[in-house]
Short mmCIF file of C-alpha atoms in Angstrom, two decimals:
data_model
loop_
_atom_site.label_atom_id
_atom_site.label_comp_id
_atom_site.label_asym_id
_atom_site.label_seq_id
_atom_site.Cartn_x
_atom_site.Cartn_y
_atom_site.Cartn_z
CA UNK A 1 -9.36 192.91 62.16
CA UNK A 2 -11.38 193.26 65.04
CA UNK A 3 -9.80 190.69 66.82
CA UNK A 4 -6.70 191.93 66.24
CA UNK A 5 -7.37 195.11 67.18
CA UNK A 6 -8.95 193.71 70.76
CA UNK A 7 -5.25 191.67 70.89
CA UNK A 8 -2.91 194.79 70.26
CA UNK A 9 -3.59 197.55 72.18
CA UNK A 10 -3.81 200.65 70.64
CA UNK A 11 -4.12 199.32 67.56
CA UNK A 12 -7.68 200.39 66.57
CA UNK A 13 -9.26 203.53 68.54
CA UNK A 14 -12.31 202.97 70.57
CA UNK A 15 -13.82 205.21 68.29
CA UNK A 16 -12.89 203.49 64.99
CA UNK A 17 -14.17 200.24 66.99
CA UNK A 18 -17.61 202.04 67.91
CA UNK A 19 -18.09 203.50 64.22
CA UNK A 20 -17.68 200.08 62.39
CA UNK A 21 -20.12 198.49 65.47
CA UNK A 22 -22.61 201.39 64.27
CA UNK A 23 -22.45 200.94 60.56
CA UNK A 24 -22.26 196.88 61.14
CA UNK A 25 -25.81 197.22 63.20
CA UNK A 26 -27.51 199.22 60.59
CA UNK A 27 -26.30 196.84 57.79
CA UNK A 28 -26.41 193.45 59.02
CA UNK A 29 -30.44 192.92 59.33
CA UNK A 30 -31.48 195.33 56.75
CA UNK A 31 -28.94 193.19 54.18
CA UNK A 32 -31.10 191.98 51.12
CA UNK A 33 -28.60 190.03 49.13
CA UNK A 34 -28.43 186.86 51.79
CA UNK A 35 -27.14 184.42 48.94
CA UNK A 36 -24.65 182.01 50.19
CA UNK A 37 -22.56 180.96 46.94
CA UNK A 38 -23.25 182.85 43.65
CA UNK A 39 -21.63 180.89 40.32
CA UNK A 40 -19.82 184.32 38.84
CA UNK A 41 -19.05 186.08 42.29
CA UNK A 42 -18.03 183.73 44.50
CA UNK A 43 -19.01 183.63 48.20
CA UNK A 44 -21.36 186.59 49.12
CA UNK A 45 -22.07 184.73 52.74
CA UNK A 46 -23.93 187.68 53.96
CA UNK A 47 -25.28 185.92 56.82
CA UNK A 48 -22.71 183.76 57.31
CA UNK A 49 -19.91 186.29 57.42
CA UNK A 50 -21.89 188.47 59.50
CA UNK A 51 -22.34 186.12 62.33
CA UNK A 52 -18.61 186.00 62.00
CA UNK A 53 -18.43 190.55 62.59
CA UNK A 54 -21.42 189.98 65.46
CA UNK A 55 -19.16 187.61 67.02
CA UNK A 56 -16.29 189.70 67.04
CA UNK A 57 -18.19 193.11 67.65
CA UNK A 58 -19.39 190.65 70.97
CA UNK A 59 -15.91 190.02 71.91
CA UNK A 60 -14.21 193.51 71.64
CA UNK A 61 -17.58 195.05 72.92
CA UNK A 62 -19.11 193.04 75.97
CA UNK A 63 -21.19 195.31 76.72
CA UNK A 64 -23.14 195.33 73.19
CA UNK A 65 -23.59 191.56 73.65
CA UNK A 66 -27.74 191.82 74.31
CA UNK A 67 -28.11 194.42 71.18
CA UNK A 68 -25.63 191.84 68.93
CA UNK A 69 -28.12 189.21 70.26
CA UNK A 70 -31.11 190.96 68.74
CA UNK A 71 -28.97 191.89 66.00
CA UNK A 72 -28.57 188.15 65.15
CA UNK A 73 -32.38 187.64 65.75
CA UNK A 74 -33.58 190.36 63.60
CA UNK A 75 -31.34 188.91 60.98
CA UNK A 76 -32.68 185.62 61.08
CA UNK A 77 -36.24 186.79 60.94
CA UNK A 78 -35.67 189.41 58.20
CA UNK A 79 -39.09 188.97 55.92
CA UNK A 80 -37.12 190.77 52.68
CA UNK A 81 -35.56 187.30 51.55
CA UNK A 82 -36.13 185.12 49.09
CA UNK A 83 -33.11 182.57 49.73
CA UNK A 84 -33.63 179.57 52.05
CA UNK A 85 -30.03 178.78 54.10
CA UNK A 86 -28.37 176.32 52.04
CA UNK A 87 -24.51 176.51 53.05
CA UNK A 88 -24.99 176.66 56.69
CA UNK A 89 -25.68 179.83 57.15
CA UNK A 90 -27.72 178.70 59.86
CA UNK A 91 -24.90 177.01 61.46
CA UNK A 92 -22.58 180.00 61.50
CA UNK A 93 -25.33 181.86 62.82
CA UNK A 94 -25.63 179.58 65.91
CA UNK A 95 -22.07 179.51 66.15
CA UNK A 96 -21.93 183.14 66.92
CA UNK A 97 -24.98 182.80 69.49
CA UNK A 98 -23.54 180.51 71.23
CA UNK A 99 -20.40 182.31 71.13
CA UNK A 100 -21.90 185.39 72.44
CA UNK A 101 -23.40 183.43 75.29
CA UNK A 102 -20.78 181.86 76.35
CA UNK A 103 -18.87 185.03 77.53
CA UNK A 104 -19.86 185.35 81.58
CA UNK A 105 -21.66 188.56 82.34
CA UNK A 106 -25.15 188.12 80.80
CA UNK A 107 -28.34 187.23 83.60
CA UNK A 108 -30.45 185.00 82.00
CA UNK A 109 -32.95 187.26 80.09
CA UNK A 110 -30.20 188.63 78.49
CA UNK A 111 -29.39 185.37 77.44
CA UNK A 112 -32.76 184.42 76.14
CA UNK A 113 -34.44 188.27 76.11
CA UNK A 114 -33.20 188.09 71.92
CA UNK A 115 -35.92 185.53 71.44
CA UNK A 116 -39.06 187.83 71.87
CA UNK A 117 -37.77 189.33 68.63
CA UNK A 118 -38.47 185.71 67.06
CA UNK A 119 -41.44 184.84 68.22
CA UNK A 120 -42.90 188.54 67.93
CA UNK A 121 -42.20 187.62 64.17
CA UNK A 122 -43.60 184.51 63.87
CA UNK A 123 -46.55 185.37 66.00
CA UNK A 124 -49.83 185.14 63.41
CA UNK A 125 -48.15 182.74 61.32
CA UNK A 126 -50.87 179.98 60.10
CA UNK A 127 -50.87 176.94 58.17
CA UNK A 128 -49.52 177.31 54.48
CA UNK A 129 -46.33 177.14 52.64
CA UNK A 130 -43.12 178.39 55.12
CA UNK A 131 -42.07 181.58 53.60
CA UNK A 132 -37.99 181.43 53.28
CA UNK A 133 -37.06 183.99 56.59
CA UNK A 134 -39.24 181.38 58.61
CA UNK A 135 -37.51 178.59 57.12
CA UNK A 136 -34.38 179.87 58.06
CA UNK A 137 -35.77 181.09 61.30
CA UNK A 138 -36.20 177.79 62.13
CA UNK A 139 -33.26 176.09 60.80
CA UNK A 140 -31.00 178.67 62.57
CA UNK A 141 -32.81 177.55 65.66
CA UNK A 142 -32.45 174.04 65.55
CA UNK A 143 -29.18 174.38 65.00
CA UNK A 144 -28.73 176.61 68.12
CA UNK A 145 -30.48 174.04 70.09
CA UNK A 146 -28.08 171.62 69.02
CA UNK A 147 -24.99 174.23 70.02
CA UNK A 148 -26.39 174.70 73.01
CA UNK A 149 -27.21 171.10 74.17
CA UNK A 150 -23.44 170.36 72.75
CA UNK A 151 -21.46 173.10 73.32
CA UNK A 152 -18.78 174.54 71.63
CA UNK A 153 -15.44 172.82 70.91
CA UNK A 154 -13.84 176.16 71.85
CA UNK A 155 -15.69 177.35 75.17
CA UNK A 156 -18.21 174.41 76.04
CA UNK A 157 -21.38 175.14 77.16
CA UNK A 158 -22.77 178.53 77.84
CA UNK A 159 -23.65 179.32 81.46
CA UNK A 160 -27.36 180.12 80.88
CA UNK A 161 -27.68 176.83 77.90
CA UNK A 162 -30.32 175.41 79.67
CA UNK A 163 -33.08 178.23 80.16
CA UNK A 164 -31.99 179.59 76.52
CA UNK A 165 -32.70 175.89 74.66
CA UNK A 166 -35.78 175.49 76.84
CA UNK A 167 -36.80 178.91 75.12
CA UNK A 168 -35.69 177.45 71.71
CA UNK A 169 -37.75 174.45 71.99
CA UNK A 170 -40.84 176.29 72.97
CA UNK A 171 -40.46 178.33 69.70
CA UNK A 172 -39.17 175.18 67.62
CA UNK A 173 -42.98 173.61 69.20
CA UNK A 174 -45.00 176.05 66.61
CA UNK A 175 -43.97 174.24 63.25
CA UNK A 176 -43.04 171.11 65.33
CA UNK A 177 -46.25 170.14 68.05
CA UNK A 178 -44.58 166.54 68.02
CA UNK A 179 -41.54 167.87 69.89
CA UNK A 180 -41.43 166.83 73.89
#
């Protein structure tokens, strides 16, 4: 809908546009139900589908790019889950990062300013079993990396790639000292 709405215009108020943006920002990393695929509902995608709204929030609101950025961050470092990515959440989730950056405008520490929300979370972490939201964390970010070093079929590379994925792998070093 929302990219329908940015297509015909007139179709959706500005207002209408702002209101969903609000409720989708107070939702989207407060969310506890993150399950991907549930046997008697069906696809409850949470994350998934939300990456999917963030994207399109990004694309009929520019100028809430950096706040859909640490939207997306504070989602993937959300301590109140129990359920470790298994239908590439992750994926989606770098999909609409990399989507986000790829849309001219940001500097670069809007472009990598997201990831102090990360590593604020993980900062203190220790050795001992990785809870699920740093599991995910990390997943989400290696997949990133890998959308960023790639690109996008639709869009390429995003201007800033380079200085974000360096930012990535210093992160990714915490669980994974081995990386160069």
């Amino acid at each position: 809908m929302l990219d329908r709405a940015g297509a015909v215009a007139g179709l959706v108020p500005e207002t209408s546009v702002r209101h969903w943006y609000a409720d989708f920002a107070s939702w989207y990393p407060s969310e506890r139900d993150t399950r991907g695929w549930d046997d008697t509902l069906g696809w409850l995608h949470a994350v998934a589908h939300g990456a999917d709204a963030a994207a399109a929030f990004a694309r009929r609101l520019p100028e809430e790019r950096p706040g859909l950025l640490d939207l997306c961050a504070r989602r993937m470092t959300a301590p109140h889950t129990d359920y470790r990515y298994a239908q590439l959440e992750d994926a989606r989730l770098a999909r609409a990062v990399t989507g986000m950056l790829l849309a001219p405008g940001l500097t670069a520490e809007q472009a990598a300013g997201w990831l102090s929300v990360v590593t604020d979370a993980l900062e203190g972490g220790g050795p001992g079993p990785v809870p699920p939201w740093a599991f995910n964390t990390f997943a989400t970010l290696q997949a990133l990396h890998l959308h960023l070093v790639r690109g996008l079929a639709e869009g390429g590379v995003p201007p800033h790639a380079g200085h974000v994925a360096d930012r990535v792998a210093a992160v990714l070093r915490l669980p994974c000292g081995w990386l160069a």
